[in-house]
PDB file of C-alpha atoms and ligand atoms in Angstrom:
ATOM      1  CA  MET A   1     -28.397   7.336   0.586  1.00  0.00           C
ATOM      2  CA  ARG A   2     -27.334   4.314  -1.449  1.00  0.00           C
ATOM      3  CA  SER A   3     -23.712   5.560  -1.671  1.00  0.00           C
ATOM      4  CA  VAL A   4     -23.643   5.991   2.118  1.00  0.00           C
ATOM      5  CA  ALA A   5     -24.978   2.466   2.559  1.00  0.00           C
ATOM      6  CA  ARG A   6     -22.459   1.150   0.031  1.00  0.00           C
ATOM      7  CA  ARG A   7     -19.601   2.914   1.821  1.00  0.00           C
ATOM      8  CA  ALA A   8     -20.773   1.509   5.141  1.00  0.00           C
ATOM      9  CA  SER A   9     -20.875  -2.030   3.709  1.00  0.00           C
ATOM     10  CA  GLN A  10     -17.430  -1.521   2.116  1.00  0.00           C
ATOM     11  CA  ASP A  11     -16.088  -0.362   5.473  1.00  0.00           C
ATOM     12  CA  GLU A  12     -17.648  -3.433   7.056  1.00  0.00           C
ATOM     13  CA  LEU A  13     -15.870  -5.635   4.487  1.00  0.00           C
ATOM     14  CA  LYS A  14     -12.584  -3.829   5.173  1.00  0.00           C
ATOM     15  CA  LYS A  15     -13.078  -4.335   8.911  1.00  0.00           C
ATOM     16  CA  GLN A  16     -13.848  -8.044   8.462  1.00  0.00           C
ATOM     17  CA  VAL A  17     -10.775  -8.691   6.327  1.00  0.00           C
ATOM     18  CA  GLY A  18      -8.537  -6.503   8.501  1.00  0.00           C
ATOM     19  CA  PHE A  19      -9.612  -8.227  11.702  1.00  0.00           C
ATOM     20  CA  LYS A  20      -9.365 -11.703  10.142  1.00  0.00           C
ATOM     21  CA  ALA A  21      -5.829 -11.062   8.921  1.00  0.00           C
ATOM     22  CA  VAL A  22      -4.722 -10.241  12.477  1.00  0.00           C
ATOM     23  CA  ASP A  23      -6.669 -13.135  14.014  1.00  0.00           C
ATOM     24  CA  ASP A  24      -5.190 -15.620  11.529  1.00  0.00           C
ATOM     25  CA  TYR A  25      -1.602 -14.382  11.188  1.00  0.00           C
ATOM     26  CA  VAL A  26      -0.522 -12.342  14.223  1.00  0.00           C
ATOM     27  CA  LYS A  27       0.704 -14.304  17.223  1.00  0.00           C
ATOM     28  CA  SER A  28       2.099 -13.121  20.574  1.00  0.00           C
ATOM     29  CA  GLY A  29       5.810 -12.464  20.552  1.00  0.00           C
ATOM     30  CA  THR A  30       5.986 -11.553  16.851  1.00  0.00           C
ATOM     31  CA  VAL A  31       7.306  -8.567  14.923  1.00  0.00           C
ATOM     32  CA  ILE A  32       4.717  -7.207  12.523  1.00  0.00           C
ATOM     33  CA  GLY A  33       4.653  -4.613   9.774  1.00  0.00           C
ATOM     34  CA  LEU A  34       1.623  -2.330   9.948  1.00  0.00           C
ATOM     35  CA  GLY A  35       0.364  -1.069   6.591  1.00  0.00           C
ATOM     36  CA  THR A  36      -1.259   2.200   5.640  1.00  0.00           C
ATOM     37  CA  GLY A  37      -4.706   3.018   4.302  1.00  0.00           C
ATOM     38  CA  SER A  38      -8.325   2.597   5.318  1.00  0.00           C
ATOM     39  CA  THR A  39      -8.228  -1.218   5.201  1.00  0.00           C
ATOM     40  CA  ALA A  40      -4.901  -1.582   7.016  1.00  0.00           C
ATOM     41  CA  ALA A  41      -6.205   0.786   9.691  1.00  0.00           C
ATOM     42  CA  PHE A  42      -8.691  -1.921  10.735  1.00  0.00           C
ATOM     43  CA  ALA A  43      -5.848  -4.409  11.129  1.00  0.00           C
ATOM     44  CA  VAL A  44      -4.001  -1.892  13.313  1.00  0.00           C
ATOM     45  CA  GLU A  45      -7.198  -1.395  15.316  1.00  0.00           C
ATOM     46  CA  ARG A  46      -7.477  -5.167  15.847  1.00  0.00           C
ATOM     47  CA  VAL A  47      -3.872  -5.449  17.079  1.00  0.00           C
ATOM     48  CA  GLY A  48      -4.537  -2.688  19.598  1.00  0.00           C
ATOM     49  CA  GLU A  49      -7.790  -4.321  20.694  1.00  0.00           C
ATOM     50  CA  LYS A  50      -6.138  -7.730  21.241  1.00  0.00           C
ATOM     51  CA  LEU A  51      -3.187  -6.212  23.107  1.00  0.00           C
ATOM     52  CA  LYS A  52      -5.631  -4.406  25.382  1.00  0.00           C
ATOM     53  CA  SER A  53      -7.650  -7.581  26.045  1.00  0.00           C
ATOM     54  CA  GLY A  54      -4.485  -9.598  26.685  1.00  0.00           C
ATOM     55  CA  GLU A  55      -5.144 -11.942  23.724  1.00  0.00           C
ATOM     56  CA  LEU A  56      -1.866 -10.694  22.218  1.00  0.00           C
ATOM     57  CA  LYS A  57       1.332 -10.054  24.182  1.00  0.00           C
ATOM     58  CA  ASP A  58       4.913  -8.985  23.444  1.00  0.00           C
ATOM     59  CA  ILE A  59       4.194  -7.536  20.007  1.00  0.00           C
ATOM     60  CA  ILE A  60       6.655  -5.229  18.254  1.00  0.00           C
ATOM     61  CA  ALA A  61       5.216  -3.299  15.300  1.00  0.00           C
ATOM     62  CA  ILE A  62       6.907  -1.433  12.447  1.00  0.00           C
ATOM     63  CA  PRO A  63       4.623   1.259  10.962  1.00  0.00           C
ATOM     64  CA  THR A  64       4.741   2.088   7.250  1.00  0.00           C
ATOM     65  CA  SER A  65       3.745   5.737   7.602  1.00  0.00           C
ATOM     66  CA  ILE A  66       3.528   8.584  10.079  1.00  0.00           C
ATOM     67  CA  ARG A  67      -0.244   8.257  10.219  1.00  0.00           C
ATOM     68  CA  THR A  68      -0.053   4.513  10.974  1.00  0.00           C
ATOM     69  CA  LYS A  69       2.575   5.288  13.626  1.00  0.00           C
ATOM     70  CA  GLU A  70       0.225   7.822  15.215  1.00  0.00           C
ATOM     71  CA  GLN A  71      -2.725   5.393  15.118  1.00  0.00           C
ATOM     72  CA  ALA A  72      -0.614   2.632  16.679  1.00  0.00           C
ATOM     73  CA  GLU A  73       0.716   4.973  19.395  1.00  0.00           C
ATOM     74  CA  GLY A  74      -2.852   5.933  20.243  1.00  0.00           C
ATOM     75  CA  LEU A  75      -3.667   2.237  20.678  1.00  0.00           C
ATOM     76  CA  GLY A  76      -0.630   1.548  22.860  1.00  0.00           C
ATOM     77  CA  ILE A  77       1.030  -0.755  20.315  1.00  0.00           C
ATOM     78  CA  PRO A  78       4.783  -1.028  21.021  1.00  0.00           C
ATOM     79  CA  LEU A  79       6.672   0.369  18.018  1.00  0.00           C
ATOM     80  CA  ALA A  80      10.173   0.015  16.594  1.00  0.00           C
ATOM     81  CA  THR A  81      11.931   0.604  13.279  1.00  0.00           C
ATOM     82  CA  LEU A  82      13.755  -1.673  10.859  1.00  0.00           C
ATOM     83  CA  ASP A  83      17.016  -0.342  12.321  1.00  0.00           C
ATOM     84  CA  THR A  84      16.424  -2.501  15.392  1.00  0.00           C
ATOM     85  CA  HIS A  85      13.884  -5.054  14.057  1.00  0.00           C
ATOM     86  CA  SER A  86      14.358  -5.891  10.380  1.00  0.00           C
ATOM     87  CA  ASP A  87      13.283  -9.544  10.536  1.00  0.00           C
ATOM     88  CA  LEU A  88       9.490  -9.281  10.468  1.00  0.00           C
ATOM     89  CA  ASP A  89       7.279 -12.325  10.990  1.00  0.00           C
ATOM     90  CA  VAL A  90       4.376 -10.833   9.065  1.00  0.00           C
ATOM     91  CA  ALA A  91       3.255  -7.604   7.425  1.00  0.00           C
ATOM     92  CA  ILE A  92      -0.385  -6.711   6.781  1.00  0.00           C
ATOM     93  CA  ASP A  93      -1.450  -4.037   4.310  1.00  0.00           C
ATOM     94  CA  GLY A  94      -4.059  -3.067   1.780  1.00  0.00           C
ATOM     95  CA  ALA A  95      -3.601  -2.430  -1.918  1.00  0.00           C
ATOM     96  CA  ASP A  96      -5.153  -0.255  -4.585  1.00  0.00           C
ATOM     97  CA  GLU A  97      -5.274  -2.988  -7.227  1.00  0.00           C
ATOM     98  CA  VAL A  98      -4.449  -6.705  -7.402  1.00  0.00           C
ATOM     99  CA  ASP A  99      -4.103  -8.589 -10.698  1.00  0.00           C
ATOM    100  CA  PRO A 100      -4.555 -12.372 -11.142  1.00  0.00           C
ATOM    101  CA  ALA A 101      -0.785 -12.913 -10.703  1.00  0.00           C
ATOM    102  CA  LEU A 102      -0.980 -11.055  -7.360  1.00  0.00           C
ATOM    103  CA  ASN A 103       0.937  -8.055  -8.686  1.00  0.00           C
ATOM    104  CA  LEU A 104      -0.140  -5.013  -6.719  1.00  0.00           C
ATOM    105  CA  VAL A 105      -0.594  -1.321  -7.139  1.00  0.00           C
ATOM    106  CA  LYS A 106       0.111   0.485  -3.880  1.00  0.00           C
ATOM    107  CA  GLY A 107       0.573   4.097  -2.952  1.00  0.00           C
ATOM    108  CA  GLY A 108      -2.915   5.453  -3.448  1.00  0.00           C
ATOM    109  CA  GLY A 109      -2.486   6.688   0.091  1.00  0.00           C
ATOM    110  CA  GLY A 110       1.010   8.008  -0.541  1.00  0.00           C
ATOM    111  CA  ALA A 111       2.883   5.488   1.621  1.00  0.00           C
ATOM    112  CA  LEU A 112       4.307   3.214  -1.083  1.00  0.00           C
ATOM    113  CA  PHE A 113       8.008   3.904  -0.401  1.00  0.00           C
ATOM    114  CA  ARG A 114       8.062   2.948   3.291  1.00  0.00           C
ATOM    115  CA  GLU A 115       5.529   0.158   2.709  1.00  0.00           C
ATOM    116  CA  LYS A 116       7.763  -1.483   0.138  1.00  0.00           C
ATOM    117  CA  ILE A 117      10.850  -1.304   2.373  1.00  0.00           C
ATOM    118  CA  VAL A 118       9.023  -2.654   5.430  1.00  0.00           C
ATOM    119  CA  GLU A 119       6.979  -5.292   3.626  1.00  0.00           C
ATOM    120  CA  MET A 120       9.987  -6.711   1.797  1.00  0.00           C
ATOM    121  CA  CYS A 121      11.426  -7.526   5.257  1.00  0.00           C
ATOM    122  CA  ALA A 122       8.467  -9.719   6.233  1.00  0.00           C
ATOM    123  CA  LYS A 123       8.514 -13.517   6.050  1.00  0.00           C
ATOM    124  CA  LYS A 124       4.824 -13.351   5.163  1.00  0.00           C
ATOM    125  CA  PHE A 125       3.019 -10.422   3.515  1.00  0.00           C
ATOM    126  CA  ILE A 126      -0.761 -10.421   3.927  1.00  0.00           C
ATOM    127  CA  VAL A 127      -2.588  -8.181   1.459  1.00  0.00           C
ATOM    128  CA  ILE A 128      -6.138  -7.360   2.517  1.00  0.00           C
ATOM    129  CA  VAL A 129      -8.527  -6.031  -0.080  1.00  0.00           C
ATOM    130  CA  ASP A 130     -12.224  -6.059  -0.852  1.00  0.00           C
ATOM    131  CA  GLU A 131     -13.220  -7.393  -4.250  1.00  0.00           C
ATOM    132  CA  SER A 132     -13.399  -3.885  -5.705  1.00  0.00           C
ATOM    133  CA  LYS A 133      -9.572  -3.953  -5.854  1.00  0.00           C
ATOM    134  CA  LEU A 134      -9.358  -7.064  -8.059  1.00  0.00           C
ATOM    135  CA  CYS A 135      -8.551  -6.382 -11.744  1.00  0.00           C
ATOM    136  CA  ASP A 136      -7.431  -8.196 -14.886  1.00  0.00           C
ATOM    137  CA  GLY A 137      -4.466  -5.876 -15.467  1.00  0.00           C
ATOM    138  CA  LEU A 138      -2.862  -3.189 -13.294  1.00  0.00           C
ATOM    139  CA  GLY A 139      -3.074   0.413 -14.286  1.00  0.00           C
ATOM    140  CA  PRO A 140      -6.196   1.324 -16.244  1.00  0.00           C
ATOM    141  CA  GLY A 141      -8.394   1.115 -13.157  1.00  0.00           C
ATOM    142  CA  PHE A 142      -6.044   2.950 -10.811  1.00  0.00           C
ATOM    143  CA  PRO A 143      -3.153   5.306 -11.702  1.00  0.00           C
ATOM    144  CA  VAL A 144       0.151   3.725 -10.668  1.00  0.00           C
ATOM    145  CA  PRO A 145       1.988   5.896  -8.098  1.00  0.00           C
ATOM    146  CA  VAL A 146       5.749   6.448  -8.342  1.00  0.00           C
ATOM    147  CA  GLU A 147       7.641   8.398  -5.660  1.00  0.00           C
ATOM    148  CA  ILE A 148      10.248  10.820  -6.987  1.00  0.00           C
ATOM    149  CA  VAL A 149      12.585  13.383  -5.426  1.00  0.00           C
ATOM    150  CA  PRO A 150      11.532  17.041  -5.790  1.00  0.00           C
ATOM    151  CA  PHE A 151      14.877  17.952  -7.377  1.00  0.00           C
ATOM    152  CA  CYS A 152      14.194  18.632 -11.102  1.00  0.00           C
ATOM    153  CA  HIS A 153      10.928  16.738 -10.821  1.00  0.00           C
ATOM    154  CA  GLU A 154       9.664  17.900 -14.223  1.00  0.00           C
ATOM    155  CA  HIS A 155      12.785  16.420 -15.825  1.00  0.00           C
ATOM    156  CA  THR A 156      12.186  13.147 -13.942  1.00  0.00           C
ATOM    157  CA  MET A 157       8.566  13.095 -15.093  1.00  0.00           C
ATOM    158  CA  ARG A 158       9.738  13.482 -18.691  1.00  0.00           C
ATOM    159  CA  GLN A 159      12.208  10.626 -18.172  1.00  0.00           C
ATOM    160  CA  ILE A 160       9.438   8.402 -16.812  1.00  0.00           C
ATOM    161  CA  ALA A 161       7.090   9.313 -19.675  1.00  0.00           C
ATOM    162  CA  ALA A 162       9.850   8.485 -22.180  1.00  0.00           C
ATOM    163  CA  LEU A 163      10.272   4.904 -20.914  1.00  0.00           C
ATOM    164  CA  PRO A 164       9.285   2.602 -23.802  1.00  0.00           C
ATOM    165  CA  ALA A 165       7.298   0.353 -21.465  1.00  0.00           C
ATOM    166  CA  LEU A 166       5.211   3.368 -20.435  1.00  0.00           C
ATOM    167  CA  ALA A 167       4.404   4.660 -23.932  1.00  0.00           C
ATOM    168  CA  GLY A 168       0.890   6.093 -23.874  1.00  0.00           C
ATOM    169  CA  CYS A 169       0.859   6.658 -20.120  1.00  0.00           C
ATOM    170  CA  GLU A 170       0.366  10.159 -18.712  1.00  0.00           C
ATOM    171  CA  PRO A 171       2.448  11.028 -15.613  1.00  0.00           C
ATOM    172  CA  VAL A 172       0.487  13.406 -13.350  1.00  0.00           C
ATOM    173  CA  LEU A 173       2.120  15.150 -10.389  1.00  0.00           C
ATOM    174  CA  ARG A 174       0.014  14.524  -7.272  1.00  0.00           C
ATOM    175  CA  LEU A 175      -1.218  17.820  -5.825  1.00  0.00           C
ATOM    176  CA  GLY A 176      -2.751  18.596  -2.461  1.00  0.00           C
ATOM    177  CA  ASN A 177      -3.243  15.830   0.095  1.00  0.00           C
ATOM    178  CA  VAL A 178      -0.674  13.051  -0.345  1.00  0.00           C
ATOM    179  CA  ALA A 179      -3.124  10.523   1.142  1.00  0.00           C
ATOM    180  CA  ASN A 180      -5.187  10.406  -2.045  1.00  0.00           C
ATOM    181  CA  ASN A 181      -4.646  10.824  -5.781  1.00  0.00           C
ATOM    182  CA  GLN A 182      -7.397  13.407  -6.208  1.00  0.00           C
ATOM    183  CA  LYS A 183      -6.445  16.980  -7.138  1.00  0.00           C
ATOM    184  CA  ASP A 184      -7.389  18.668  -3.856  1.00  0.00           C
ATOM    185  CA  GLY A 185      -4.754  21.387  -3.790  1.00  0.00           C
ATOM    186  CA  ASP A 186      -2.408  23.491  -5.916  1.00  0.00           C
ATOM    187  CA  GLU A 187       0.923  22.512  -4.379  1.00  0.00           C
ATOM    188  CA  PRO A 188       2.744  19.208  -4.902  1.00  0.00           C
ATOM    189  CA  ALA A 189       1.744  16.566  -2.351  1.00  0.00           C
ATOM    190  CA  ILE A 190       4.640  15.738  -0.021  1.00  0.00           C
ATOM    191  CA  THR A 191       5.253  12.199   1.231  1.00  0.00           C
ATOM    192  CA  ASP A 192       6.512  11.224   4.710  1.00  0.00           C
ATOM    193  CA  ASN A 193       9.958  11.192   3.107  1.00  0.00           C
ATOM    194  CA  GLY A 194       9.705  14.748   1.724  1.00  0.00           C
ATOM    195  CA  ASN A 195       9.267  13.506  -1.843  1.00  0.00           C
ATOM    196  CA  TYR A 196       6.711  13.994  -4.597  1.00  0.00           C
ATOM    197  CA  ILE A 197       4.393  11.410  -6.149  1.00  0.00           C
ATOM    198  CA  VAL A 198       3.709  10.997  -9.857  1.00  0.00           C
ATOM    199  CA  ASP A 199       0.523   9.077 -10.672  1.00  0.00           C
ATOM    200  CA  LEU A 200       0.862   7.218 -13.972  1.00  0.00           C
ATOM    201  CA  LYS A 201      -2.448   7.262 -15.798  1.00  0.00           C
ATOM    202  CA  CYS A 202      -2.482   4.571 -18.429  1.00  0.00           C
ATOM    203  CA  SER A 203      -4.973   3.639 -21.123  1.00  0.00           C
ATOM    204  CA  PRO A 204      -7.064   0.437 -21.035  1.00  0.00           C
ATOM    205  CA  GLN A 205      -4.937  -0.769 -23.948  1.00  0.00           C
ATOM    206  CA  ARG A 206      -1.781  -0.700 -21.808  1.00  0.00           C
ATOM    207  CA  PRO A 207      -2.244  -2.646 -18.582  1.00  0.00           C
ATOM    208  CA  CYS A 208       1.010  -2.176 -16.717  1.00  0.00           C
ATOM    209  CA  GLY A 209       1.873  -5.853 -16.503  1.00  0.00           C
ATOM    210  CA  ARG A 210       4.509  -4.920 -19.110  1.00  0.00           C
ATOM    211  CA  TRP A 211       5.876  -2.227 -16.863  1.00  0.00           C
ATOM    212  CA  ARG A 212       8.209  -4.480 -14.921  1.00  0.00           C
ATOM    213  CA  THR A 213      10.991  -3.295 -17.242  1.00  0.00           C
ATOM    214  CA  ALA A 214      10.122   0.251 -16.252  1.00  0.00           C
ATOM    215  CA  GLN A 215      10.837  -0.617 -12.668  1.00  0.00           C
ATOM    216  CA  GLY A 216      13.989  -2.401 -13.849  1.00  0.00           C
ATOM    217  CA  ASP A 217      15.036   0.781 -15.697  1.00  0.00           C
ATOM    218  CA  GLY A 218      15.518   2.556 -12.391  1.00  0.00           C
ATOM    219  CA  GLY A 219      11.863   3.220 -11.804  1.00  0.00           C
ATOM    220  CA  CYS A 220      11.393   4.402  -8.254  1.00  0.00           C
ATOM    221  CA  GLY A 221       8.169   2.707  -7.280  1.00  0.00           C
ATOM    222  CA  GLY A 222       5.598   1.575  -9.741  1.00  0.00           C
ATOM    223  CA  PRO A 223       3.896  -1.825  -9.819  1.00  0.00           C
ATOM    224  CA  TRP A 224       4.917  -4.388  -7.285  1.00  0.00           C
ATOM    225  CA  PRO A 225       5.711  -7.503  -9.376  1.00  0.00           C
ATOM    226  CA  LEU A 226       5.179  -9.925  -6.511  1.00  0.00           C
ATOM    227  CA  HIS A 227       4.540 -13.156  -8.339  1.00  0.00           C
ATOM    228  CA  ARG A 228       2.280 -15.930  -7.227  1.00  0.00           C
ATOM    229  CA  HIS A 229       5.342 -18.049  -6.444  1.00  0.00           C
ATOM    230  CA  ASP A 230       6.361 -15.480  -3.907  1.00  0.00           C
ATOM    231  CA  HIS A 231       5.694 -17.691  -0.911  1.00  0.00           C
ATOM    232  CA  ARG A 232       5.556 -14.645   1.311  1.00  0.00           C
ATOM    233  CA  LEU A 233       2.534 -13.124  -0.353  1.00  0.00           C
ATOM    234  CA  HIS A 234      -0.921 -14.170   0.701  1.00  0.00           C
ATOM    235  CA  CYS A 235      -3.828 -12.176  -0.598  1.00  0.00           C
ATOM    236  CA  GLY A 236      -7.128 -12.344   1.184  1.00  0.00           C
ATOM    237  CA  TRP A 237     -10.230 -10.653  -0.056  1.00  0.00           C
ATOM    238  CA  LEU A 238     -13.917 -10.739   0.656  1.00  0.00           C
TER     239      LEU A 238
HETATM  240  O1  R5P B 301      -0.306   4.310   0.167  1.00  0.00           O
HETATM  241  C1  R5P B 301      -1.202   3.669   0.727  1.00  0.00           C
HETATM  242  C2  R5P B 301      -1.320   2.185   0.590  1.00  0.00           C
HETATM  243  O2  R5P B 301      -0.674   1.707  -0.557  1.00  0.00           O
HETATM  244  C3  R5P B 301      -2.731   1.602   0.728  1.00  0.00           C
HETATM  245  O3  R5P B 301      -2.553   0.293   1.133  1.00  0.00           O
HETATM  246  C4  R5P B 301      -3.500   1.491  -0.503  1.00  0.00           C
HETATM  247  O4  R5P B 301      -3.542   2.757  -1.039  1.00  0.00           O
HETATM  248  C5  R5P B 301      -4.926   0.942  -0.219  1.00  0.00           C
HETATM  249  O5  R5P B 301      -5.598   1.822   0.643  1.00  0.00           O
HETATM  250  P1  R5P B 301      -7.126   1.554   1.065  1.00  0.00           P
HETATM  251  O6  R5P B 301      -7.146   0.286   1.907  1.00  0.00           O
HETATM  252  O7  R5P B 301      -7.518   2.784   1.846  1.00  0.00           O
HETATM  253  O8  R5P B 301      -7.902   1.381  -0.221  1.00  0.00           O
END
């Protein structure tokens, strides 16, 4: 019973922060990036609600996943792609972990690749999390997802594991449903882009703040080193 109550209160927190992000940062006539995940879904819901009530008009939205696209279509939110609208006023999305320097782990829901492309095009990037996502160092609390191509994926996983900055981390191929990092199937999870995801499990002794070099070494994903000075990034949490 308590876990149901806790989940309900966490959903309420997600709804509050998702709705507030839209109320505070989305104006009529803007182009917005719509994130993916259970928290971002509340922001998408709020955009649809305000379009329906007439509080918002002339919105163009860029979804970061097929499932966000489908949710937005169901709400009547006008959609486009970066091919026609690559200058976004704001993007709103959740995160799996946030460290004190506002570096993020994203991709727990399998959408990291498109999220990163869309959210890097936004003048302002609003990250909405509940306090359970806050951490001292990325990685030990949540495996860091990296999207890789299926071609010779075991070789790629060995290459990732061999990166000096990732010594001691265990790359695990995501199996089953791509929308979570739980093993709920026997086949590799497939992203919207037809790729695989490797979840990097690291030890408490190796927070991945040092992993920026891994990303610099041709990592395809991994931690988002968005520094505090990144004027675009605003992180709200309850
Ligand atoms: O791939 C999915 C995204 O990175 C999500 O924003 C992230 O996983 C957080 O999702 P949630 O709000 O459901 O915890």
